[in-house]
Tab-separated table of C-alpha atoms in Angstrom:
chain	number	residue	atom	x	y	z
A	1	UNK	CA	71.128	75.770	115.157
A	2	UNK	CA	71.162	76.240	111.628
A	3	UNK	CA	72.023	79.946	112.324
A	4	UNK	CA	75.030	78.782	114.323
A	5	UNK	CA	76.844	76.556	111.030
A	6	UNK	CA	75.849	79.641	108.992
A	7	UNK	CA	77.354	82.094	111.449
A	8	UNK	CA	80.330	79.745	111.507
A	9	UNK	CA	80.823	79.127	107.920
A	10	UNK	CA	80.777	82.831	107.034
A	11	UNK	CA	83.441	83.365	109.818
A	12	UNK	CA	85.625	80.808	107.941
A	13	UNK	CA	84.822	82.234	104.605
A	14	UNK	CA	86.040	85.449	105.629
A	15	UNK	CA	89.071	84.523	107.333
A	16	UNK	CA	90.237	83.177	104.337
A	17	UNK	CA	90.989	85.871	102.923
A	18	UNK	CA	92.753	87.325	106.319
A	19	UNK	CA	96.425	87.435	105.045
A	20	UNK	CA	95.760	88.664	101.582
A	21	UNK	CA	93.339	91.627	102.824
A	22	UNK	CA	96.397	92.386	105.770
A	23	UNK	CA	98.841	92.236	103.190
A	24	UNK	CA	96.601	95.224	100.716
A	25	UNK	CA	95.917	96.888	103.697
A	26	UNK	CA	99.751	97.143	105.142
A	27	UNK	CA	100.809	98.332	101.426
A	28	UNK	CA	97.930	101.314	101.482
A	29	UNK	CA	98.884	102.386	105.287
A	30	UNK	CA	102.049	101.554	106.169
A	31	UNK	CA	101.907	100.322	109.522
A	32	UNK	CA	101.775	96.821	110.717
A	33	UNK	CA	98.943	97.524	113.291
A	34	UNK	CA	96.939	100.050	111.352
A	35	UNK	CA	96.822	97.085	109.079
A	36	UNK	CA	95.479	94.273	111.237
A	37	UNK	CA	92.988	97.385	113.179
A	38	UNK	CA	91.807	97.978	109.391
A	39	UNK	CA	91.490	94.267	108.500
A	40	UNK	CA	89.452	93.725	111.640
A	41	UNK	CA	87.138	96.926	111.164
A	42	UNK	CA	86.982	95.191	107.529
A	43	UNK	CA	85.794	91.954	108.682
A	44	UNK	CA	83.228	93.124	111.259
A	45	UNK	CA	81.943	95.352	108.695
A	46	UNK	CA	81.362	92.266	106.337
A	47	UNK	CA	79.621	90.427	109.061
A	48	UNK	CA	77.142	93.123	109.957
A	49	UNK	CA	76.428	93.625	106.518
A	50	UNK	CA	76.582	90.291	104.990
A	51	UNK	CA	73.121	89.757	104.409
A	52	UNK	CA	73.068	92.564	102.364
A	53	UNK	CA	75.764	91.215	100.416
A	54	UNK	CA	73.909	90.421	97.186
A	55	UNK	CA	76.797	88.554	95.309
A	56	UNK	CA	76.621	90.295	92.263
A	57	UNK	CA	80.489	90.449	93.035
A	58	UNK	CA	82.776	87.332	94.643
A	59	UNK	CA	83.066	87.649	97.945
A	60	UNK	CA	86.427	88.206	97.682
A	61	UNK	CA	86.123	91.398	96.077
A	62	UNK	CA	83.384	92.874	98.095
A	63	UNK	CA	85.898	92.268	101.202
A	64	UNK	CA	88.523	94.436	98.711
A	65	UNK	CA	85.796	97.514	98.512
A	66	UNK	CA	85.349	97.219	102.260
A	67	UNK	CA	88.681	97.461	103.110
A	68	UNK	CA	89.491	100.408	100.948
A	69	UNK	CA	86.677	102.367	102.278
A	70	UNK	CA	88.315	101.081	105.519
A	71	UNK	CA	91.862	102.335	104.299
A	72	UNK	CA	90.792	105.211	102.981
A	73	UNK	CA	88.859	106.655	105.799
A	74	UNK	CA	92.143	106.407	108.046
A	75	UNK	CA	94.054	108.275	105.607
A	76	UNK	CA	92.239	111.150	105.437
A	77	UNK	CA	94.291	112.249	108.620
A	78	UNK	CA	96.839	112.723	105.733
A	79	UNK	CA	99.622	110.887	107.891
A	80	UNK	CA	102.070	109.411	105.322
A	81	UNK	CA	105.000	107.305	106.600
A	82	UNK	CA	108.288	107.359	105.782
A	83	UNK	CA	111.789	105.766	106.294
A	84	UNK	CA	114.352	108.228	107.792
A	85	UNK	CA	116.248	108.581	104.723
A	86	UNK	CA	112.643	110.233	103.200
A	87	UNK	CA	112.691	112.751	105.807
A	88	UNK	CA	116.274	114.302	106.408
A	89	UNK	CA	119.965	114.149	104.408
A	90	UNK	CA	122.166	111.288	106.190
A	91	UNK	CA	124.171	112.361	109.082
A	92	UNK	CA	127.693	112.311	109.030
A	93	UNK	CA	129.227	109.763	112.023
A	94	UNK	CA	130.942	113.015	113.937
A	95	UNK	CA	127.781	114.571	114.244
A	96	UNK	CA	125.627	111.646	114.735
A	97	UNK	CA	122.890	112.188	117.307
A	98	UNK	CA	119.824	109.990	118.243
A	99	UNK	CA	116.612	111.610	118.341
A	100	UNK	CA	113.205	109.965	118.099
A	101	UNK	CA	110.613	111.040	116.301
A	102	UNK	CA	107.270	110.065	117.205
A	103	UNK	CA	106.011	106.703	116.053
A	104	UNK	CA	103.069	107.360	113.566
A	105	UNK	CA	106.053	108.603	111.454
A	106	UNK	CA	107.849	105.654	110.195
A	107	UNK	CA	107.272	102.901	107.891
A	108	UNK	CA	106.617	99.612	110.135
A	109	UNK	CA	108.049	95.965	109.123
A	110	UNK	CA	106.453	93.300	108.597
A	111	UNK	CA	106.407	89.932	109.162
A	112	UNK	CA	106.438	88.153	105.840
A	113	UNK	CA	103.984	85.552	106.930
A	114	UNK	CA	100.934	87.742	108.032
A	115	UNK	CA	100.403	89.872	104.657
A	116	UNK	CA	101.748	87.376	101.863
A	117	UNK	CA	99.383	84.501	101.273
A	118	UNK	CA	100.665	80.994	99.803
A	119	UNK	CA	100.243	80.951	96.107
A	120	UNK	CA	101.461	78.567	93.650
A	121	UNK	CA	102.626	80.862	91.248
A	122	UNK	CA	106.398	81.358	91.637
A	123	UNK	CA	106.254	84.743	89.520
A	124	UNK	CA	103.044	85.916	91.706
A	125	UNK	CA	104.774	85.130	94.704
A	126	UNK	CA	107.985	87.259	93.826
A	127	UNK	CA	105.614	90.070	92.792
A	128	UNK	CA	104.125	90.089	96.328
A	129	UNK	CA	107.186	89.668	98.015
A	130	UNK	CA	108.727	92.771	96.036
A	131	UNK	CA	105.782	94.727	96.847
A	132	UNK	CA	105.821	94.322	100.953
A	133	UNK	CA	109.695	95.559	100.454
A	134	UNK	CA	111.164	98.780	102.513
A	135	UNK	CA	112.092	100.863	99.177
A	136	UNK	CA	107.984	99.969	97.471
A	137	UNK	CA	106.514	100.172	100.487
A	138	UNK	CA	107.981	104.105	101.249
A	139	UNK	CA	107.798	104.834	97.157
A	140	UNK	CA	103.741	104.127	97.693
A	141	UNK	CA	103.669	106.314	100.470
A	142	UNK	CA	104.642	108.874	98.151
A	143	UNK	CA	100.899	108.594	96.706
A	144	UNK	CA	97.388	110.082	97.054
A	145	UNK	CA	95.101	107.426	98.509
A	146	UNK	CA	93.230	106.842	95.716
A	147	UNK	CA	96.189	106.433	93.562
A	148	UNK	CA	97.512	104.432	96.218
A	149	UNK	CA	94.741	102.113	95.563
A	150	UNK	CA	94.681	102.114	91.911
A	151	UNK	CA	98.163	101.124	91.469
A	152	UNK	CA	98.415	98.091	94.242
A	153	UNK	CA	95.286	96.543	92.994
A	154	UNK	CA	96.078	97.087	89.146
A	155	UNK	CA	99.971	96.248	89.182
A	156	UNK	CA	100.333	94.328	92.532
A	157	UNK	CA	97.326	91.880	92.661
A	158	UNK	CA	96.692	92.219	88.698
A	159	UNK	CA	92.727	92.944	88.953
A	160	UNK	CA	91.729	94.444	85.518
A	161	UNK	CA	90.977	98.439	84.810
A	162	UNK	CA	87.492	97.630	84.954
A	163	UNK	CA	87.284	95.319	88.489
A	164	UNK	CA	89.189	98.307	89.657
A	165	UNK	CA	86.782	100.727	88.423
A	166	UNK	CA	83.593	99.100	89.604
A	167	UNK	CA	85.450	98.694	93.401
A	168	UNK	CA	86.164	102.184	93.584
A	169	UNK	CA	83.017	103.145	91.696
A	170	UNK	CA	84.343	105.284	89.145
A	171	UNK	CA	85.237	105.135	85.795
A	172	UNK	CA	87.613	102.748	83.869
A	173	UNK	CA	89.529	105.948	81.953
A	174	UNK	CA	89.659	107.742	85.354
A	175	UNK	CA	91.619	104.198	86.694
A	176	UNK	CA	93.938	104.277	83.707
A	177	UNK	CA	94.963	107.955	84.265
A	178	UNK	CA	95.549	107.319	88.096
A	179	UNK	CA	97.893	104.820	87.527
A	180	UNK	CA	99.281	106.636	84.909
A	181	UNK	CA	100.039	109.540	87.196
A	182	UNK	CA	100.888	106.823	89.825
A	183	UNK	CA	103.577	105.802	88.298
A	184	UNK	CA	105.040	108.636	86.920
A	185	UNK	CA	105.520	109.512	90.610
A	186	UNK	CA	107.304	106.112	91.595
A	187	UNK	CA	109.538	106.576	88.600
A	188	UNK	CA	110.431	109.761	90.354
A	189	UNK	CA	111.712	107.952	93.419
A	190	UNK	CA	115.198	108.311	93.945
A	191	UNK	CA	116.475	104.729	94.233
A	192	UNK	CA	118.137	104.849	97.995
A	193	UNK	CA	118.128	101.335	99.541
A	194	UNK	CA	116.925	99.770	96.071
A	195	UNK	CA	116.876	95.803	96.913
A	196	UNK	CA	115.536	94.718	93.552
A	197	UNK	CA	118.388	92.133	93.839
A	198	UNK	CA	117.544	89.593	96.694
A	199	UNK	CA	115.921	86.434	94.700
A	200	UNK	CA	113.530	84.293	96.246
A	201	UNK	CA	114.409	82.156	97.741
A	202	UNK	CA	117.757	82.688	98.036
A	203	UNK	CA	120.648	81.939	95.838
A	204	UNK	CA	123.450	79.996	97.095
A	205	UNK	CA	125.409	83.383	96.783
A	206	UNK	CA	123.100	85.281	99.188
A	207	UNK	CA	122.501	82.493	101.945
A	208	UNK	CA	126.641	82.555	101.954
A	209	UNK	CA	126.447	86.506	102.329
A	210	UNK	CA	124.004	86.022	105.054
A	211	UNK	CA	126.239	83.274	106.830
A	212	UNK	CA	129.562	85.835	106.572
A	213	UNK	CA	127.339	88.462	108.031
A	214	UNK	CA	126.152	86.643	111.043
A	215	UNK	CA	129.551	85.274	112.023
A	216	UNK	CA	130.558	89.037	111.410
A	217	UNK	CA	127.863	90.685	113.707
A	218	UNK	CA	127.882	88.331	116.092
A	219	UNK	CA	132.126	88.559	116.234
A	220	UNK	CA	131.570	91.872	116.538
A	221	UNK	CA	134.309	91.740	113.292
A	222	UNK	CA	134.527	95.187	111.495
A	223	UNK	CA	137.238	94.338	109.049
A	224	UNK	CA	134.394	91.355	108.423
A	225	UNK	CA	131.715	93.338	108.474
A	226	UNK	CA	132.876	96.129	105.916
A	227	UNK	CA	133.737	93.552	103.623
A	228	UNK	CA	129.840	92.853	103.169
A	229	UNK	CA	128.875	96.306	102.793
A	230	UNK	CA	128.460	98.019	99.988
A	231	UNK	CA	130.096	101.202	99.495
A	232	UNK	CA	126.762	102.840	99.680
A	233	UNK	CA	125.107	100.620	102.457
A	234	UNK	CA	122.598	103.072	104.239
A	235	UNK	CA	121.900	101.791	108.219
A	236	UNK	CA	118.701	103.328	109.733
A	237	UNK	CA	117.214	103.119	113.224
A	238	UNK	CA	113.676	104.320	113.361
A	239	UNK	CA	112.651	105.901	115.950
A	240	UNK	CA	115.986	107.858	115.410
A	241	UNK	CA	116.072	109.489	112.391
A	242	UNK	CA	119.443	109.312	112.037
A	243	UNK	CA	120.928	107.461	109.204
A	244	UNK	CA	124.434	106.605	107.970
A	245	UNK	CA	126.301	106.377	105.043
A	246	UNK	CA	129.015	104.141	104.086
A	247	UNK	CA	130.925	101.052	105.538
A	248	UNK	CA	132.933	103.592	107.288
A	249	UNK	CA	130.487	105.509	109.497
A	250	UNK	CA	128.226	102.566	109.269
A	251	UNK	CA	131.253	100.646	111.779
A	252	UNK	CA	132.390	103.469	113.029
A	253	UNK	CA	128.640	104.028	114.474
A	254	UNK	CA	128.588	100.232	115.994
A	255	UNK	CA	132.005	100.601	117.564
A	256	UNK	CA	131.235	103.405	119.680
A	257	UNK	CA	127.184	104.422	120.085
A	258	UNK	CA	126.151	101.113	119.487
A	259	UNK	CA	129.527	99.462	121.197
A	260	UNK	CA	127.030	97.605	123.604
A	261	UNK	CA	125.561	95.306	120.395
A	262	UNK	CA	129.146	93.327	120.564
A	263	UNK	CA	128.575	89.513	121.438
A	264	UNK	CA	125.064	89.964	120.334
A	265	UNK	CA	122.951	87.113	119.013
A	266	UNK	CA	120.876	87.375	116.030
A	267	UNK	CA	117.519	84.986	114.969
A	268	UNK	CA	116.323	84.667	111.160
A	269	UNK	CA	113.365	86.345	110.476
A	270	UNK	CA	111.452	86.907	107.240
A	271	UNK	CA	110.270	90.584	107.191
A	272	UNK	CA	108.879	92.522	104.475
A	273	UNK	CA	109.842	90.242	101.544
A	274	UNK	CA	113.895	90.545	102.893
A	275	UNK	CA	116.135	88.107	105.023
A	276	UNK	CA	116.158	89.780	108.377
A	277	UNK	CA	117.408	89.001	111.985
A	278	UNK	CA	115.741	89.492	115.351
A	279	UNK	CA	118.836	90.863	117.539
A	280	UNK	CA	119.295	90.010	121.022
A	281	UNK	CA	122.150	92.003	122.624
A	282	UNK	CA	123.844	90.220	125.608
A	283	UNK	CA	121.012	90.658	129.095
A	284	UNK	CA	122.733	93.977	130.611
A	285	UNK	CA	121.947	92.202	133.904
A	286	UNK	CA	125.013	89.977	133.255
A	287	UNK	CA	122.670	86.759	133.936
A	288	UNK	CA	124.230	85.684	130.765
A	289	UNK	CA	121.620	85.069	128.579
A	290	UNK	CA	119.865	87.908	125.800
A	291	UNK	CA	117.558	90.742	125.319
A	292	UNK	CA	115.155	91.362	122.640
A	293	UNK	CA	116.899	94.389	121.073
A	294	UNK	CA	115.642	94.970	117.343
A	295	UNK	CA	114.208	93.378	114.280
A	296	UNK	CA	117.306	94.147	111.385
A	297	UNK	CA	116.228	94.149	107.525
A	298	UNK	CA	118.515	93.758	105.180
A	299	UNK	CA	118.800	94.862	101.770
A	300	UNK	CA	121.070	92.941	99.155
A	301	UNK	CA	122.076	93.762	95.922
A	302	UNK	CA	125.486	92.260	94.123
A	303	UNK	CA	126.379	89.950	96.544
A	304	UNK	CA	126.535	93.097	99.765
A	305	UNK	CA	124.718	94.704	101.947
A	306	UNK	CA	123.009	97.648	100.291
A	307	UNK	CA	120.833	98.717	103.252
A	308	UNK	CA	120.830	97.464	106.874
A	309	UNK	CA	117.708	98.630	108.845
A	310	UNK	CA	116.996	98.325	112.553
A	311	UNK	CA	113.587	98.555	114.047
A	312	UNK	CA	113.878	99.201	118.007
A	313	UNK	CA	110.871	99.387	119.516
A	314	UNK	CA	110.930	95.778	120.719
A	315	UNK	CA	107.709	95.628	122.467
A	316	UNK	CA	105.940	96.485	119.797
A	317	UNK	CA	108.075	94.375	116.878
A	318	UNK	CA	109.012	91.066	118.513
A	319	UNK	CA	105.328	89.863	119.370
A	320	UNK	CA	104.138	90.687	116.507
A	321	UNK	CA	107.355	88.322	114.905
A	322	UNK	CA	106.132	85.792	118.037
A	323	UNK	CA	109.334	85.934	119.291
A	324	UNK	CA	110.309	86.408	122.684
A	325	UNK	CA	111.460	89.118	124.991
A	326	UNK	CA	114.447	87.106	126.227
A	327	UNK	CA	116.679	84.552	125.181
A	328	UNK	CA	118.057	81.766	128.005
A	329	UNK	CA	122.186	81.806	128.211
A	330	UNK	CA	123.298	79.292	126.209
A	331	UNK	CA	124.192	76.016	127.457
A	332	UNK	CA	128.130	75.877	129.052
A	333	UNK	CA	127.875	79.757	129.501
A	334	UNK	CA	129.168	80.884	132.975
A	335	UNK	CA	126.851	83.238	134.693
A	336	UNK	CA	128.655	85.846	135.632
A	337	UNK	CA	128.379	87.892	138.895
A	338	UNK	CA	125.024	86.999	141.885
């Protein structure tokens, strides 16, 4: 019996630390549900191992070395994901075209709550959320594993040179120059879809923003619409790796390929550290109510919409935002045809 609390106390223990280990683990790999597989592997790891856990570190940061073994280990495959704007030059409207590429490509969202823990600390909570964002999350793609590793854990979740060191069992002058050379690279980065700007939470300025865009997108309201974009806003679509430029092929795009979005319905969401939607676009059934269609995050940055990104593969995103498949016609709608 006593094995049983013991068993049971170590499961809680562990699954403490669940959201902050997904969180480290979705920065490193890039993908939602390499993240949770690696978390898991993580976990069962510690539990087979646990009474060789000596606790000459906290537990806390023996789960760390495990999972960037873990993290490690599934990036030897050398698969680094991107954002379709990493990948190809943006497409003008007139020769817009949607192919997929496959889906080990792209950069994955997020759903705020799974990778960024509660903390007290308002300016460790901004730091976390601005970490899990689209633009950080494909600028530390751009990095060697290792350095990868080096710079979330030093400038991220603030461990000291020498924690970092002793984790990755190496020395505290080799952890110095990695995130040296880490951050040279980032500094590199040309700044497309920088969203620096969206405060947390949000000002009164931005929930407003958000407000006019809804009533635009769900109006279907171009003239609206353009008025929120900047003159710069980038739209992607991954699995497409198409992406557009401008208010102008940005509307010109949802007025013709995506003309069946009009009368669409859109649900908040909080993915990767941005205001998002979940879109439903009217049930092409014509029972009147909504299908899931993709998770949107958007990107703000003096007071418009610097980058608008649509995730489509709805199977995959919406359960993991529990959110469902369909949405019921609302109340005094008509159904329309049998």
């Amino acid at each position: 019996m006593g094995d049983g609390t013991a068993t049971a106390d170590l499961d809680v223990r562990l699954e403490k630390h669940r959201v902050e280990l997904t969180g480290y683990c979705y920065r490193m790999l890039g993908s939602s549900f390499e993240a949770e597989d690696a978390v898991q592997d993580t976990m069962v790891r510690a539990w087979r191992s646990y009474d060789k856990f000596e606790g000459r570190s906290s537990l806390r940061s023996w789960l760390y070395r495990i999972a960037t073994n873990v993290c490690l280990d599934m990036l030897t495959a050398g698969n680094k994901r991107a954002r379709p704007m990493d990948l190809t030059e943006s497409t003008p409207l007139a020769r817009a075209a949607l192919s997929p590429r496959p889906e080990n490509m792209w950069l994955e969202p997020m759903p705020d709550a799974r990778v960024l823990p509660v903390v007290e600390d308002p300016a460790e909570a901004a730091v976390a959320k601005e970490s899990v964002r689209l633009a950080f999350m494909a600028a530390l793609q751009k990095l060697p594993p290792k350095q990868r590793a080096v710079l979330i854990l030093r400038e991220v979740l603030a461990w000291k040179a020498s924690e970092v060191a002793e984790l990755l069992e190496t020395s505290v002058a080799s952890v110095n120059s990695a995130l040296q050379r880490a951050r040279a690279t980032l500094a590199e980065q040309p700044e497309r879809g920088a969203d620096a700007a969206v405060s947390d939470p949000l000002d009164e300025e931005q929930r407003k923003l958000l407000e006019r865009y809804v009533q635009a997108f769900e109006g279907y309201d171009m003239a609206a619409l353009t008025a929120l974009l900047h003159e710069d806003a980038i739209m992607t679509m991954p699995p497409f790796d198409l992406w557009l430029t401008g208010p102008a092929d940005i509307t010109g795009f949802m007025t013709t390929l995506g003309a069946s979005c009009a009368d669409s319905r859109l649900v908040p969401v909080q993915v990767n550290g941005l205001p998002g939607f979940a879109h439903y676009k009217p049930d092409p059934e014509k029972t009147g109510g909504f299908t899931a269609w993709a998770v949107q995050a958007l990107e703000i940055s003096d007071g418009r919409i610097t980058g608008f990104h649509c995730f489509l593969d709805v199977q995959r995103w919406f359960p993991l935002f529990d959110l469902p498949l369909q949405l019921e016609p609302e109340a005094g709608q008509v159904q329309q045809g049998g």
